[in-house]
PDB file of C-alpha atoms in Angstrom:
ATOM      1  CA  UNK A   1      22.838   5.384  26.909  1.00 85.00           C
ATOM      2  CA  UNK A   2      22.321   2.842  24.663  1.00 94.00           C
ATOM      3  CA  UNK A   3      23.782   3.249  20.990  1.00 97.00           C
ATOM      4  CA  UNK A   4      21.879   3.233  17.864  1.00 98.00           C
ATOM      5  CA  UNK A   5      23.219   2.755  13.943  1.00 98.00           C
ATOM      6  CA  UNK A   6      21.506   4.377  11.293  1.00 98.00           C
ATOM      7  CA  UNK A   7      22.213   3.283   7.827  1.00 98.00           C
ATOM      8  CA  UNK A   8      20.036   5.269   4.907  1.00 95.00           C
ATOM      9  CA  UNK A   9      19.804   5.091   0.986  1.00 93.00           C
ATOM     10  CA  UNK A  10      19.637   9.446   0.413  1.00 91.00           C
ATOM     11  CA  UNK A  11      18.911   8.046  -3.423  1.00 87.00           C
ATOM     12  CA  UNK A  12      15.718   5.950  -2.675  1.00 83.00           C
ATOM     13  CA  UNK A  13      12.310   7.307  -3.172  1.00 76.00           C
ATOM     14  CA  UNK A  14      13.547  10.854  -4.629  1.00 75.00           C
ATOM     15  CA  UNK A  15      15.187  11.082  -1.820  1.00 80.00           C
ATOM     16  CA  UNK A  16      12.311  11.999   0.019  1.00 82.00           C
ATOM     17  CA  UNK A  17      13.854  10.637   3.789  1.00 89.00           C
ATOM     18  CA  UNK A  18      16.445  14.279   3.191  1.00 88.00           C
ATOM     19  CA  UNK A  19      13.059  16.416   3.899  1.00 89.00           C
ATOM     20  CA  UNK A  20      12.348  14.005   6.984  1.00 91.00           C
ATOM     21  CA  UNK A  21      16.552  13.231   8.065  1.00 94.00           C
ATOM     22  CA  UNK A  22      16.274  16.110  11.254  1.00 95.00           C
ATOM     23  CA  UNK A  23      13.088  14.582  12.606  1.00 96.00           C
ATOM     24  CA  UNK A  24      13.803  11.591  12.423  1.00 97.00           C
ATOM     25  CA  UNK A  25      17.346  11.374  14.013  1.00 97.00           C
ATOM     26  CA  UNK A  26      15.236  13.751  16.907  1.00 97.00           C
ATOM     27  CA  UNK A  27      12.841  11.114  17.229  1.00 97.00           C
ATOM     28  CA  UNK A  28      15.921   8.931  17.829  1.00 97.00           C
ATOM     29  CA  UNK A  29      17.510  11.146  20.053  1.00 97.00           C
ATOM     30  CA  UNK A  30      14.239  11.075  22.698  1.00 96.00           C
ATOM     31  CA  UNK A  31      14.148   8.013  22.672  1.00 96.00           C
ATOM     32  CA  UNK A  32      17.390   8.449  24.529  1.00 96.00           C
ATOM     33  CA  UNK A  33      20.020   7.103  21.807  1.00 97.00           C
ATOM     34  CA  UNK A  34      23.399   8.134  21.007  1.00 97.00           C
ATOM     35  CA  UNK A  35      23.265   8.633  17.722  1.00 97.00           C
ATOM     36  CA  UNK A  36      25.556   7.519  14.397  1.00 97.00           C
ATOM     37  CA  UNK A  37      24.466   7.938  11.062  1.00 97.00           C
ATOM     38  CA  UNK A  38      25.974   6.775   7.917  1.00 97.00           C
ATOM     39  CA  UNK A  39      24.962   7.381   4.263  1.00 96.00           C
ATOM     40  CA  UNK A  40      25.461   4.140   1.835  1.00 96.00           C
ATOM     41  CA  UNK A  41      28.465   5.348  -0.678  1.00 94.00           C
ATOM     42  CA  UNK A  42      27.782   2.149  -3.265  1.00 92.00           C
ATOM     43  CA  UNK A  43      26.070  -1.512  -3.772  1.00 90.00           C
ATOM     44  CA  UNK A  44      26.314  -3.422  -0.708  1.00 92.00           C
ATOM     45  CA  UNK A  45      27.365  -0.671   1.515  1.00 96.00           C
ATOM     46  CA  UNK A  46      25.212  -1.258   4.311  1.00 97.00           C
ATOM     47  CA  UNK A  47      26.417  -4.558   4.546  1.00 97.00           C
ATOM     48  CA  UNK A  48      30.195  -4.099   4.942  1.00 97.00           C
ATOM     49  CA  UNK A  49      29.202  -1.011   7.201  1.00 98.00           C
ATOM     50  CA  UNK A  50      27.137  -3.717   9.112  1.00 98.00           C
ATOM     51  CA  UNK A  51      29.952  -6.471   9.277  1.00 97.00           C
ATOM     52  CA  UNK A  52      32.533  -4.202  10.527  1.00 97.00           C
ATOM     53  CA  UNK A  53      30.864  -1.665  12.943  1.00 97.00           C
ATOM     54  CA  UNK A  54      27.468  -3.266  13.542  1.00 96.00           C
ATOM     55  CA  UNK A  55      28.618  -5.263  17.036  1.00 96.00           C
ATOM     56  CA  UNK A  56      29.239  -1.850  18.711  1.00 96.00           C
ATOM     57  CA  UNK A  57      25.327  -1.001  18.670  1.00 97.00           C
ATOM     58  CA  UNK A  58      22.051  -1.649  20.104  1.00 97.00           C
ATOM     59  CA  UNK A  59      20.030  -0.988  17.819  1.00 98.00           C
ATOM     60  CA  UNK A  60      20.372  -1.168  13.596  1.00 98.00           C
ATOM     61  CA  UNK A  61      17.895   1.131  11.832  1.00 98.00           C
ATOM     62  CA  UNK A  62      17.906   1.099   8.030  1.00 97.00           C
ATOM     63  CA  UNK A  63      16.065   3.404   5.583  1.00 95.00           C
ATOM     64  CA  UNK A  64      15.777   2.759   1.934  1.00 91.00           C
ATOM     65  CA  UNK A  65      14.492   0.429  -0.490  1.00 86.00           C
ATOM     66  CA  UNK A  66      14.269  -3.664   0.138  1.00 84.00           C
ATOM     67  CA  UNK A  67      17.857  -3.451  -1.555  1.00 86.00           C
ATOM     68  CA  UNK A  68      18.983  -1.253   1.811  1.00 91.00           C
ATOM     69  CA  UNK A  69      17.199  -3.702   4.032  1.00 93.00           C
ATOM     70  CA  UNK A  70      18.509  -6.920   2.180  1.00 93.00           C
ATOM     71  CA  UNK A  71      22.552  -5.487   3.073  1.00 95.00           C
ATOM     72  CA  UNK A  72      21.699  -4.451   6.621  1.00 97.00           C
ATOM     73  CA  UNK A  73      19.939  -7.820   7.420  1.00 97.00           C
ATOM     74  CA  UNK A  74      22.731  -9.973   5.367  1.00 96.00           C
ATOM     75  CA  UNK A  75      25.542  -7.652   7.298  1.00 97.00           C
ATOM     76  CA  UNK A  76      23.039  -8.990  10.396  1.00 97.00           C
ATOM     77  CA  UNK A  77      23.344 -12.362  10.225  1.00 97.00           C
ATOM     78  CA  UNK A  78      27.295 -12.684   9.802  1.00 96.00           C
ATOM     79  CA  UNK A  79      27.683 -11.124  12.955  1.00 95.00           C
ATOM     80  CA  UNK A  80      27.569 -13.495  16.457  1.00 91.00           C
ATOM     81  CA  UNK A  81      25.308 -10.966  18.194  1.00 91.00           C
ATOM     82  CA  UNK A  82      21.593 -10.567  17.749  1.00 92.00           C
ATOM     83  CA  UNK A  83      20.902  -6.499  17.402  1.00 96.00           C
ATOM     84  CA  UNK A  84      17.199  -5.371  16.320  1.00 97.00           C
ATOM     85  CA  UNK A  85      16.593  -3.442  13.745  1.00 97.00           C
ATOM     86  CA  UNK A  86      14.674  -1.080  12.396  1.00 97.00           C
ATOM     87  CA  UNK A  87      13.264  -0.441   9.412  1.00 96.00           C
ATOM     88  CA  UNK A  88      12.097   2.688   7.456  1.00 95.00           C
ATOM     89  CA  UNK A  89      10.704   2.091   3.871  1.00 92.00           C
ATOM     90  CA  UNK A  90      11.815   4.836   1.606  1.00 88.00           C
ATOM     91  CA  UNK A  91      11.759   2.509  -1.902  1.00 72.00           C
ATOM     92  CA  UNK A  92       9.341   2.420  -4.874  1.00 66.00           C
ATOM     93  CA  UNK A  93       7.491  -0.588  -3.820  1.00 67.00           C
ATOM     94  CA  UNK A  94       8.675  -2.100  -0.218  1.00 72.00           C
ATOM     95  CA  UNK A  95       6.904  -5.169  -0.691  1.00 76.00           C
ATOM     96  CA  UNK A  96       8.544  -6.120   3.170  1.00 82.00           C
ATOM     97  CA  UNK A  97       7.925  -3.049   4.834  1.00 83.00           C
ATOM     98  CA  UNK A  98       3.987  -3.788   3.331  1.00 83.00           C
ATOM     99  CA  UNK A  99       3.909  -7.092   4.455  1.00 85.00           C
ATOM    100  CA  UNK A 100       5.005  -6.259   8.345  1.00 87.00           C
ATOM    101  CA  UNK A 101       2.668  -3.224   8.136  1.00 86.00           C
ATOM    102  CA  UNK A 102       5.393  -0.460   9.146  1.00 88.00           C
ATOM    103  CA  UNK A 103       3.837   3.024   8.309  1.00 85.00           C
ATOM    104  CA  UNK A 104       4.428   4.560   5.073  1.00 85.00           C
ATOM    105  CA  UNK A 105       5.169   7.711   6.528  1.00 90.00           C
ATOM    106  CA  UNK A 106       8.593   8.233   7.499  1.00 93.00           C
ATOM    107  CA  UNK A 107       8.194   9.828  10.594  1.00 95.00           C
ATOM    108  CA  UNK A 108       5.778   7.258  11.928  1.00 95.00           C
ATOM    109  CA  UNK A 109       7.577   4.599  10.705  1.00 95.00           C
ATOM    110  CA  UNK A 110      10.684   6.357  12.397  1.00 96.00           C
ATOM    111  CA  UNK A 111       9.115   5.954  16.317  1.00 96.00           C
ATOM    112  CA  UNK A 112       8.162   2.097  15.409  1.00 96.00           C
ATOM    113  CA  UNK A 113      11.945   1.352  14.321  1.00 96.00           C
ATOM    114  CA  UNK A 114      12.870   3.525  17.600  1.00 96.00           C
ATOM    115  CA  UNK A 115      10.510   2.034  20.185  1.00 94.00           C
ATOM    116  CA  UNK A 116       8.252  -0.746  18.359  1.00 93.00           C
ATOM    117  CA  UNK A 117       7.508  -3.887  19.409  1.00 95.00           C
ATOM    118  CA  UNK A 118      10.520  -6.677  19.035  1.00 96.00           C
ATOM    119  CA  UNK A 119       9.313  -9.420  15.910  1.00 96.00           C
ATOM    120  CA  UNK A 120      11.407 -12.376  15.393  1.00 97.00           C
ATOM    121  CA  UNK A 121      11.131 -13.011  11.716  1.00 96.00           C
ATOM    122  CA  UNK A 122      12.324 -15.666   9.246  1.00 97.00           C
ATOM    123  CA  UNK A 123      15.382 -15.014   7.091  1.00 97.00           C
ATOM    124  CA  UNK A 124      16.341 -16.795   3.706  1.00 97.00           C
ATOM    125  CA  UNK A 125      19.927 -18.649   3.385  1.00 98.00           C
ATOM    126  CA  UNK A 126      21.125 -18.636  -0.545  1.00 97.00           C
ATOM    127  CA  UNK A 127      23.708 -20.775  -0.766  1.00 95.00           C
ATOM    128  CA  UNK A 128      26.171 -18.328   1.486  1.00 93.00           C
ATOM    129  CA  UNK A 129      24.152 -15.320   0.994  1.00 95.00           C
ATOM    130  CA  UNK A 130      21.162 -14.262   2.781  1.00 96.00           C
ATOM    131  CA  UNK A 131      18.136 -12.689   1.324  1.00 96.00           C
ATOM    132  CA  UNK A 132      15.112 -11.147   3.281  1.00 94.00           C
ATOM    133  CA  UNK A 133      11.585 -11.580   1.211  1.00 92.00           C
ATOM    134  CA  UNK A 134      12.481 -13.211  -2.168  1.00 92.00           C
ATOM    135  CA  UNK A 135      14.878 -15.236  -3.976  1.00 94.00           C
ATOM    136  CA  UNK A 136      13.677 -15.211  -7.945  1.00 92.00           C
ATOM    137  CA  UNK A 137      15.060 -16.340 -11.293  1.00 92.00           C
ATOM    138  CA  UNK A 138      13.776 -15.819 -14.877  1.00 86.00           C
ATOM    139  CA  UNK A 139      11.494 -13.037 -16.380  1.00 76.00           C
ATOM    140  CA  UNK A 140      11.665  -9.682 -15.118  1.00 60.00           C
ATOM    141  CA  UNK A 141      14.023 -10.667 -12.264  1.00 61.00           C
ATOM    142  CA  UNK A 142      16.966  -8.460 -13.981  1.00 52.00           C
ATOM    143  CA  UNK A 143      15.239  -5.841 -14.353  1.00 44.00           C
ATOM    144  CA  UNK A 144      15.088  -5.318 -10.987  1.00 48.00           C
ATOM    145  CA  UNK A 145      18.415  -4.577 -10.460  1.00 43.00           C
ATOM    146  CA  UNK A 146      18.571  -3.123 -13.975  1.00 48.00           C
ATOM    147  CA  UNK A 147      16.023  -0.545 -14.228  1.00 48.00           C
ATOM    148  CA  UNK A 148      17.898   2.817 -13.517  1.00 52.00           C
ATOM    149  CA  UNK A 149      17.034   5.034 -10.215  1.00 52.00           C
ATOM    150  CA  UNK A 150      15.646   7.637 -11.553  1.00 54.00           C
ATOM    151  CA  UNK A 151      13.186   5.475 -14.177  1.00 47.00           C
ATOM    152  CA  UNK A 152      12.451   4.131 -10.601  1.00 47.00           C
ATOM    153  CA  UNK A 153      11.928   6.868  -8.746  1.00 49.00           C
ATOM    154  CA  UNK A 154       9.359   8.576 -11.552  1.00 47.00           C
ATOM    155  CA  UNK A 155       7.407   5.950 -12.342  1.00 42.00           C
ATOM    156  CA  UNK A 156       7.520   3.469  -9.192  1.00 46.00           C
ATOM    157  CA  UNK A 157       6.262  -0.780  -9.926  1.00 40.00           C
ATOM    158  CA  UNK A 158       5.962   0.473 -13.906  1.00 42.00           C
ATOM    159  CA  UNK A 159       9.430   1.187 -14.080  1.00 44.00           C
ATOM    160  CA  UNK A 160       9.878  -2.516 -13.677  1.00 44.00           C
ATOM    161  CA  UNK A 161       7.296  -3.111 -15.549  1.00 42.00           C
ATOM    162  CA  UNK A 162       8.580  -0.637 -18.611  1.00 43.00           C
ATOM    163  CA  UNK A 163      12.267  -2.083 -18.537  1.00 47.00           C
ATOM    164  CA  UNK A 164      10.740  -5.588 -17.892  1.00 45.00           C
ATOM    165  CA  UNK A 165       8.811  -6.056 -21.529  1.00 43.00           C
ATOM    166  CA  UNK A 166      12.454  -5.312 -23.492  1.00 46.00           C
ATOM    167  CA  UNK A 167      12.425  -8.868 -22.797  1.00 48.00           C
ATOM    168  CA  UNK A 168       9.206 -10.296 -23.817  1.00 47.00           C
ATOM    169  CA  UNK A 169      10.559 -10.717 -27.537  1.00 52.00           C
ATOM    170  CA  UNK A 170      12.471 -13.245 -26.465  1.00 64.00           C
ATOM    171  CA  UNK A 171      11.673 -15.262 -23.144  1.00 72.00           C
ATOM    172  CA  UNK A 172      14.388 -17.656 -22.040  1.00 81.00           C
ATOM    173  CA  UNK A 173      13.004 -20.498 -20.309  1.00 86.00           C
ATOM    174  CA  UNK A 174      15.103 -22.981 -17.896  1.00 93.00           C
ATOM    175  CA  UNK A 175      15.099 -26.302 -17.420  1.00 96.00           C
ATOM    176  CA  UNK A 176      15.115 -27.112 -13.617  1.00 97.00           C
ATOM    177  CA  UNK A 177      14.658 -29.841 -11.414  1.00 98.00           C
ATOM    178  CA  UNK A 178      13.318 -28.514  -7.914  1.00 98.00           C
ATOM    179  CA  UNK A 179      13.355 -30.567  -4.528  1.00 97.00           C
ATOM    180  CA  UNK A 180      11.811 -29.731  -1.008  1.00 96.00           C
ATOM    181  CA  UNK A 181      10.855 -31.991   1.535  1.00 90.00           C
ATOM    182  CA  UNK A 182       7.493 -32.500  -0.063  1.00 92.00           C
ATOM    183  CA  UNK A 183       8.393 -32.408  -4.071  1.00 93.00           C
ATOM    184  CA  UNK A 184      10.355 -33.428  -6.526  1.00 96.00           C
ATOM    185  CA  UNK A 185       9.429 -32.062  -9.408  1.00 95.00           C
ATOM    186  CA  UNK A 186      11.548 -31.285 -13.060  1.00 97.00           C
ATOM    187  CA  UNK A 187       9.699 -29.036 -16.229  1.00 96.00           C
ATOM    188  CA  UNK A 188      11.137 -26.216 -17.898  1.00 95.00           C
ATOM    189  CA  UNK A 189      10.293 -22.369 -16.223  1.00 93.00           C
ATOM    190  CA  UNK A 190      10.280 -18.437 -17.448  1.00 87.00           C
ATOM    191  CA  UNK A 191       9.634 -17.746 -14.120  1.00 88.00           C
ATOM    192  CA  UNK A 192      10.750 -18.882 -10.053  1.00 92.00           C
ATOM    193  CA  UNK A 193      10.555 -17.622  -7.139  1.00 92.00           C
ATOM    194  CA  UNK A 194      10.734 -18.626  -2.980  1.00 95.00           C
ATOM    195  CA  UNK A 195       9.229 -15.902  -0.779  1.00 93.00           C
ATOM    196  CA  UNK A 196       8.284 -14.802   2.634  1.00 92.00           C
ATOM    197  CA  UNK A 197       6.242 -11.980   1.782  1.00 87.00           C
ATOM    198  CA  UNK A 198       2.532 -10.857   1.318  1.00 78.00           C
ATOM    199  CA  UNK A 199       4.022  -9.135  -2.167  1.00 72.00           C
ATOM    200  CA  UNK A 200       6.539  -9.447  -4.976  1.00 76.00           C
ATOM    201  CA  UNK A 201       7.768  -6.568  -7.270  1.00 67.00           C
ATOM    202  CA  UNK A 202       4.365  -4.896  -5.553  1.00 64.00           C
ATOM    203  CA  UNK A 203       2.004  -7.707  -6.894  1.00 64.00           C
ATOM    204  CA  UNK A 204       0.347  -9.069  -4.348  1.00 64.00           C
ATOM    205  CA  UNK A 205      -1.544 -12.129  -6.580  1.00 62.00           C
ATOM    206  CA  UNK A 206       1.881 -14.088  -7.233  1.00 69.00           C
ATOM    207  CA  UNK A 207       1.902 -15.233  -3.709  1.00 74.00           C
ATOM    208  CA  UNK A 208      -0.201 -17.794  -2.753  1.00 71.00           C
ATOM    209  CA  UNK A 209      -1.446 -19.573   0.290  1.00 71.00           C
ATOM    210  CA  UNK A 210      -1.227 -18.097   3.773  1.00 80.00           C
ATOM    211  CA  UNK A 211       2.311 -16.224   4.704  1.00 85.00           C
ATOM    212  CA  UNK A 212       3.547 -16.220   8.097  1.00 89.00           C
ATOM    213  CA  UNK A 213       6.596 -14.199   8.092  1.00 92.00           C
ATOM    214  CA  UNK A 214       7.801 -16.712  11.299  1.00 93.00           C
ATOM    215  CA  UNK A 215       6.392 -19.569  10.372  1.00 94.00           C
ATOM    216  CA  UNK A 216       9.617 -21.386   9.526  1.00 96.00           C
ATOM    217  CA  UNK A 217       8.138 -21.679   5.891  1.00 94.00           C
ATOM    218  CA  UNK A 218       8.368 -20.242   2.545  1.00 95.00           C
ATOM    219  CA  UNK A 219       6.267 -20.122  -0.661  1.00 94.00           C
ATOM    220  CA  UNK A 220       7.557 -21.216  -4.113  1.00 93.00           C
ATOM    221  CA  UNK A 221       5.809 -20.250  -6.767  1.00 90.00           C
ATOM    222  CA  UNK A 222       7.418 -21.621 -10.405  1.00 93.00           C
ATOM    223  CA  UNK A 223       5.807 -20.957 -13.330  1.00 89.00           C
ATOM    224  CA  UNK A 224       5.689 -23.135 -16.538  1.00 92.00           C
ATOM    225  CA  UNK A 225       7.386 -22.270 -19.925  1.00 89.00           C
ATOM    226  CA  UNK A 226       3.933 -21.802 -22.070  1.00 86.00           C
ATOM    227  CA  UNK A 227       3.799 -23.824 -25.010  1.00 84.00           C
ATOM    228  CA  UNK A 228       1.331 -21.357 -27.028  1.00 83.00           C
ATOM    229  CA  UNK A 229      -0.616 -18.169 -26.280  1.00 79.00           C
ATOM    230  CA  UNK A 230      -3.949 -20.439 -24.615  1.00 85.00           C
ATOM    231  CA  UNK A 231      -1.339 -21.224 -22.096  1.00 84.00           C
ATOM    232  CA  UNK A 232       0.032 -18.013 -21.145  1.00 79.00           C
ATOM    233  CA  UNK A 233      -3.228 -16.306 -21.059  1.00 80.00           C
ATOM    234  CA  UNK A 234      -4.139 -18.932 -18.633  1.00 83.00           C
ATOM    235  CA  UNK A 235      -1.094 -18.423 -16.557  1.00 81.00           C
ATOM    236  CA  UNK A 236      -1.850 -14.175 -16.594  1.00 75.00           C
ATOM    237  CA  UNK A 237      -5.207 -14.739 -15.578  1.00 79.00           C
ATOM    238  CA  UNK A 238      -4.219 -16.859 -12.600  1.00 79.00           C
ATOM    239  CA  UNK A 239      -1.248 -14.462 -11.602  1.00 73.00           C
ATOM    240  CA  UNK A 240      -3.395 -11.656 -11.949  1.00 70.00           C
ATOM    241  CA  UNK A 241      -6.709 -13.240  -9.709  1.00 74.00           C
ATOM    242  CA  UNK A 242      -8.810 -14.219 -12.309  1.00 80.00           C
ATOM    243  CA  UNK A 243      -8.385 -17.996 -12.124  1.00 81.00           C
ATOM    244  CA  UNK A 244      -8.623 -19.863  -8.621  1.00 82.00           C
ATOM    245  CA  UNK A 245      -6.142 -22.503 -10.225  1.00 85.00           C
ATOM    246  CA  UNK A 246      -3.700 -22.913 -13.341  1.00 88.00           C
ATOM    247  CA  UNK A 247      -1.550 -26.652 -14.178  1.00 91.00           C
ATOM    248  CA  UNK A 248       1.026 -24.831 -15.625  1.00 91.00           C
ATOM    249  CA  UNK A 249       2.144 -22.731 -12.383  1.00 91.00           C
ATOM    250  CA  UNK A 250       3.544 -24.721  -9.360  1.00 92.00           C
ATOM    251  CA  UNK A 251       2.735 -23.387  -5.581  1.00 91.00           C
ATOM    252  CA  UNK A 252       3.998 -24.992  -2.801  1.00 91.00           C
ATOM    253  CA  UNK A 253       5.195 -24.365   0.563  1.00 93.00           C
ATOM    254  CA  UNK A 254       8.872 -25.793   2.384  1.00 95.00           C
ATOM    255  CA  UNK A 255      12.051 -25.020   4.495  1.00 97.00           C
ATOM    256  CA  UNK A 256      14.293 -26.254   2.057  1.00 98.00           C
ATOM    257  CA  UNK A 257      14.573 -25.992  -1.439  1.00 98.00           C
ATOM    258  CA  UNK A 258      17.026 -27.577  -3.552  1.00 98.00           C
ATOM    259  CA  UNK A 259      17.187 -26.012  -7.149  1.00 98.00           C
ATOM    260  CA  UNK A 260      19.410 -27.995 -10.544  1.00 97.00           C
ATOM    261  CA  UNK A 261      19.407 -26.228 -13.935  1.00 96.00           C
ATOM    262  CA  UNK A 262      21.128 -27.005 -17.384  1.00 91.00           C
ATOM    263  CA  UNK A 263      23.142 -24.062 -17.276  1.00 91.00           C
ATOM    264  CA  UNK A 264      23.546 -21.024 -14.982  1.00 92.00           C
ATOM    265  CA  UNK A 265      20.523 -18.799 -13.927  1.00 91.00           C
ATOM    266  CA  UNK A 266      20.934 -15.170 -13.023  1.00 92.00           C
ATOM    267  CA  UNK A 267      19.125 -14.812  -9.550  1.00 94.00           C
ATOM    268  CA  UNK A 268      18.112 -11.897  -7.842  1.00 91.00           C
ATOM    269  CA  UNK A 269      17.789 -11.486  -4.051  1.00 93.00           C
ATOM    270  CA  UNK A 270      15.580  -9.175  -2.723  1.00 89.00           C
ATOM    271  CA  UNK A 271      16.074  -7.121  -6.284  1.00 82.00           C
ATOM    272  CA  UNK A 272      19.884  -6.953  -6.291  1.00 85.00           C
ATOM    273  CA  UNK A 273      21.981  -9.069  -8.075  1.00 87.00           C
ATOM    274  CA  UNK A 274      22.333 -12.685  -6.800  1.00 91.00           C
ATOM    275  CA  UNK A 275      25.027 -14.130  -9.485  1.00 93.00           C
ATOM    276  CA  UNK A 276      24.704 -16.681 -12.057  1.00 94.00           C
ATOM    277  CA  UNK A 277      24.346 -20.878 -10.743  1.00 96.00           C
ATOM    278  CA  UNK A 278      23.421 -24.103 -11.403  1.00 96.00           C
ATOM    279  CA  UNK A 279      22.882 -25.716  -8.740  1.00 97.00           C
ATOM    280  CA  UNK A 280      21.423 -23.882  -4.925  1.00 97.00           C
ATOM    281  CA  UNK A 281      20.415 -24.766  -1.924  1.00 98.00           C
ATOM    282  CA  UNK A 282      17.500 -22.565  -0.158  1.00 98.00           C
ATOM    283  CA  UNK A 283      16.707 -22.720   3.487  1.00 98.00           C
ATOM    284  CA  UNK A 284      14.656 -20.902   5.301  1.00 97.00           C
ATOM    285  CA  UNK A 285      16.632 -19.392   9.059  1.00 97.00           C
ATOM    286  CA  UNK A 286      13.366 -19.228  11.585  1.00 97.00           C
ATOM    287  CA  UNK A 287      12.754 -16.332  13.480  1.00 97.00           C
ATOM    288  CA  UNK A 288      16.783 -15.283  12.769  1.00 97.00           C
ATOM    289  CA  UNK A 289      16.126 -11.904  13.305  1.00 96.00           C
ATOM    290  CA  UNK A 290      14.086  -9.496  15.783  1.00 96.00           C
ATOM    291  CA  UNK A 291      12.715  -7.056  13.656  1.00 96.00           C
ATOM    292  CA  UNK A 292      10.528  -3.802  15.486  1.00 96.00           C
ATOM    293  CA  UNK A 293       7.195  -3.239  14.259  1.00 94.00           C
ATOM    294  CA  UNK A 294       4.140  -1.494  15.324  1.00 88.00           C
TER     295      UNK A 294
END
């Protein structure tokens, strides 16, 4: 009998997977697993829970927010062996879940991460972290990580939204010189971000281009530090769909990025907390992981 892991957040969502937990480890247990689940205790949990235990299994299945799916897939790729994994979105936005198309309901969602289809997808390298759909710096990307729980679970994308304009008083901008294998380019930004996903912080008009979540590519999308309000009402209108093009926002596609600032910026991977640096070094792992969707 093969052996299957499951790691869930009981917080995420109002902890809506508790009213769905016995169906779901039944669907599991048809599907002719032995069984272990584990209930994250802290921040980065599933990872060391991952690291330690994860080579014993078959099969990882994680259920949370993207925070819960950015530890089990970092925890993922520090071990040797390649396990699938699972995944069933019980967050306030799930931009990744969105993006692969895994059911919103849990139960559905639950068979797919049990007996889905096997989807090698690309996985981000930050310096010697790992992050799943997004790497960002600048506006809004604390509050990500900032915003409490509960402001989350009541209120959703607003909540970041809500905690996010505490900082519009004041918007820190950063000077940074960026470098793919394509562009070279140096300007001061509020606002960066690579990505492999159809969505960001549940806004799907920030990415641009065509996303292939395999494609051995990601999007950057770095926006300018707006010199008056003409500017940044430019910059909203292209963000939000209005405008087809804006020459203060950069979009560009790569497998590498190398990023230089000033001083330190405060990064955020996959909304958690990515530390404070100067200088990183993005690359983009192809098809590192075998994902199961529907």
């Amino acid at each position: 009998m093969n052996k299957l892991l499951f790691i869930y957040n009981q917080y995420s969502g109002k902890g809506r997977i508790k009213r769905a937990l016995a169906d779901i480890i039944d669907i599991f247990v048809k599907e002719h697993y032995d069984v272990t689940v584990y209930v994250t205790q802290a921040q980065g949990d599933a990872t060391r829970k991952v690291v330690e235990d994860g080579a014993k299994y078959d099969r990882i299945i994680c259920s949370g927010g993207d925070g819960t799916l950015d530890e089990t897939v970092t925890g993922l790729m520090r071990l040797e062996k390649r396990i699938p994994i699972g995944y069933i979105p019980a967050g306030s936005t799930n931009d990744f879940g969105n993006s692969l198309g895994i059911d919103k309901v849990m139960i559905n969602s639950a068979s797919i991460a049990a007996s889905g289809h096997l989807f090698p997808c690309d996985i981000g390298r930050f310096l010697d972290d790992y992050f799943v759909y997004v790497a960002a710096f600048g506006l809004f990307t604390e509050t990500t990580y900032t915003t409490p729980q509960k402001l989350k679970n009541t209120f959703g994308y607003a909540a970041y939204i809500l905690e996010g304009v505490k900082q519009l008083g004041n918007v820190p901008s950063y000077h940074v010189h960026i470098k793919t294998d394509t562009e070279d380019i140096e300007d001061d930004f509020i606002y960066g971000m690579v990505s492999n996903s159809m969505s960001v912080g549940g806004m799907t008009e920030i990415v641009k281009g065509e996303v292939g979540l395999s494609d051995g590519i990601f999007e950057g999308c770095f926006i300018q530090y707006p010199k008056n309000m003409l500017e940044l009402n430019d910059i909203l209108a292209y963000l939000g769909g209005i405008k087809k093009e804006c020459t203060h926002v950069y979009n560009f596609q790569s497998s590498h990025f190398e990023l230089k600032c000033d001083s330190v910026l405060p990064w955020t991977l996959d909304g958690e907390n990515g530390g404070e640096h100067s200088e990183v070094v993005i690359d983009c792992c192809k098809e590192a992981i075998d994902i199961l969707v529907e």
